[in-house]
Short mmCIF file of C-alpha atoms in Angstrom, two decimals:
data_model
loop_
_atom_site.label_atom_id
_atom_site.label_comp_id
_atom_site.label_asym_id
_atom_site.label_seq_id
_atom_site.Cartn_x
_atom_site.Cartn_y
_atom_site.Cartn_z
CA VAL J 27 -30.82 -32.07 341.97
CA ILE J 28 -32.15 -30.02 345.28
CA ALA J 29 -33.79 -33.37 346.97
CA VAL J 30 -33.85 -37.21 345.19
CA PRO J 31 -36.72 -39.90 346.09
CA GLY J 32 -37.65 -40.18 350.33
CA GLN J 33 -36.04 -36.93 351.27
CA THR J 34 -38.71 -34.77 352.29
CA VAL J 35 -37.89 -31.01 350.81
CA GLU J 36 -39.29 -27.75 352.65
CA VAL J 37 -39.07 -24.25 351.48
CA ARG J 38 -39.38 -21.41 354.88
CA GLY J 39 -38.14 -17.46 355.53
CA GLY J 40 -36.19 -17.70 352.62
CA THR J 41 -34.36 -21.42 353.85
CA VAL J 42 -34.32 -24.65 351.60
CA TYR J 43 -34.41 -28.35 354.23
CA ILE J 44 -33.42 -31.64 353.44
CA ASP J 45 -35.14 -33.58 356.18
CA GLY J 46 -35.28 -30.61 357.73
CA LYS J 47 -31.45 -29.80 357.65
CA VAL J 48 -30.42 -26.18 356.70
CA ARG J 49 -29.33 -26.69 352.72
CA ALA J 50 -26.70 -24.35 353.02
CA GLU J 51 -27.00 -22.39 349.54
CA PRO J 52 -23.78 -19.10 349.96
CA TYR J 53 -23.74 -18.90 346.00
CA LEU J 54 -27.77 -17.71 345.58
CA GLU J 55 -26.92 -13.71 344.89
CA ARG J 56 -30.75 -13.57 346.59
CA PRO J 57 -32.92 -16.70 349.23
CA PRO J 58 -36.22 -18.05 348.31
CA ALA J 59 -39.05 -15.58 348.06
CA TYR J 60 -42.08 -18.27 348.69
CA GLU J 61 -42.48 -21.22 350.95
CA TYR J 62 -42.95 -24.98 349.65
CA GLY J 63 -43.60 -28.55 351.13
CA PRO J 64 -42.73 -29.96 353.28
CA VAL J 65 -43.17 -32.75 351.24
CA THR J 66 -41.40 -36.35 350.31
CA VAL J 67 -39.99 -36.89 346.85
CA PRO J 68 -41.38 -40.27 344.68
CA PRO J 69 -40.07 -42.85 344.21
CA GLY J 70 -38.86 -42.15 340.40
CA GLN J 71 -38.78 -38.37 340.93
CA TYR J 72 -36.29 -35.84 341.81
CA PHE J 73 -37.08 -32.15 343.08
CA VAL J 74 -34.88 -29.54 341.50
CA LEU J 75 -34.96 -25.59 341.84
CA GLY J 76 -32.69 -22.93 339.34
CA ASP J 77 -29.48 -20.60 341.50
CA ASN J 78 -31.70 -18.21 340.72
CA ARG J 79 -34.15 -18.99 342.80
CA ASN J 80 -36.88 -16.52 342.32
CA ASN J 81 -37.28 -16.43 338.70
CA SER J 82 -36.77 -20.24 337.98
CA TYR J 83 -39.34 -22.33 336.64
CA ASP J 84 -38.19 -25.00 338.18
CA SER J 85 -40.10 -28.11 340.47
CA HIS J 86 -41.62 -25.01 343.10
CA SER J 87 -43.78 -23.70 340.18
CA TRP J 88 -44.58 -27.31 338.09
CA GLY J 89 -43.46 -30.47 341.06
CA MET J 90 -41.47 -33.04 340.70
CA LEU J 91 -38.75 -33.91 337.76
CA GLY J 92 -39.56 -37.70 336.75
CA GLU J 93 -36.74 -39.38 335.68
CA SER J 94 -36.94 -40.58 332.42
CA PHE J 95 -36.83 -36.74 331.65
CA MET J 96 -32.73 -36.66 333.80
CA ILE J 97 -31.46 -37.45 329.97
CA GLY J 98 -27.34 -35.90 330.19
CA ARG J 99 -24.48 -36.34 332.76
CA ALA J 100 -21.68 -33.66 334.34
CA GLU J 101 -18.12 -33.83 332.71
CA VAL J 102 -16.91 -31.24 333.86
CA ARG J 103 -16.95 -29.50 337.97
CA TYR J 104 -16.39 -25.71 338.53
CA TRP J 105 -17.31 -25.83 342.27
CA PRO J 106 -15.85 -25.59 344.55
CA LEU J 107 -12.53 -24.39 342.88
CA GLU J 108 -10.44 -27.22 344.67
CA ARG J 109 -12.56 -30.14 342.46
CA ALA J 110 -12.83 -28.13 338.63
CA GLY J 111 -12.00 -30.74 336.66
CA ARG J 112 -13.24 -33.74 333.64
CA ILE J 113 -15.78 -36.26 335.62
CA GLU J 114 -14.59 -39.51 335.16
CA HIS J 115 -17.89 -42.13 334.87
CA GLU J 116 -17.84 -45.59 334.95
CA PRO J 117 -18.78 -47.00 331.27
CA PRO J 118 -22.91 -47.72 331.59
CA ALA J 119 -23.66 -51.74 332.80
CA ALA J 120 -26.63 -51.89 330.55
CA LYS J 121 -27.66 -50.42 326.78
CA PRO J 122 -30.55 -48.48 327.30
CA GLN J 123 -34.10 -48.79 326.60
CA ALA J 124 -34.63 -47.27 322.93
CA GLY J 125 -35.45 -43.62 323.32
CA VAL J 126 -34.06 -43.52 326.45
CA LEU J 127 -30.82 -42.55 328.03
CA ARG J 128 -29.71 -42.86 331.23
CA PHE J 129 -27.10 -42.84 332.84
CA PRO J 130 -25.77 -44.62 336.30
#
């Protein structure tokens, strides 16, 4: 997830900008070779990009990802190394709606 509702995302000159600020992405092998935006992420939507920016079929290709399609959560963090390990989660506050799995 690169940008959340209300944030503005732009890709230009091989750099991703969120709300006009450069997003540091030292993990990328190659910078994006495309231009995108600026676009503000609408409520209930998310802007997602794969790590292999130039070969990923992601939000720069098909648009925002609706919250209803987000059905998982991170269980283990491996980067940065000093924070590697299991991620503790609070139990869900309410039961999810039938057919929709949501995590806070």
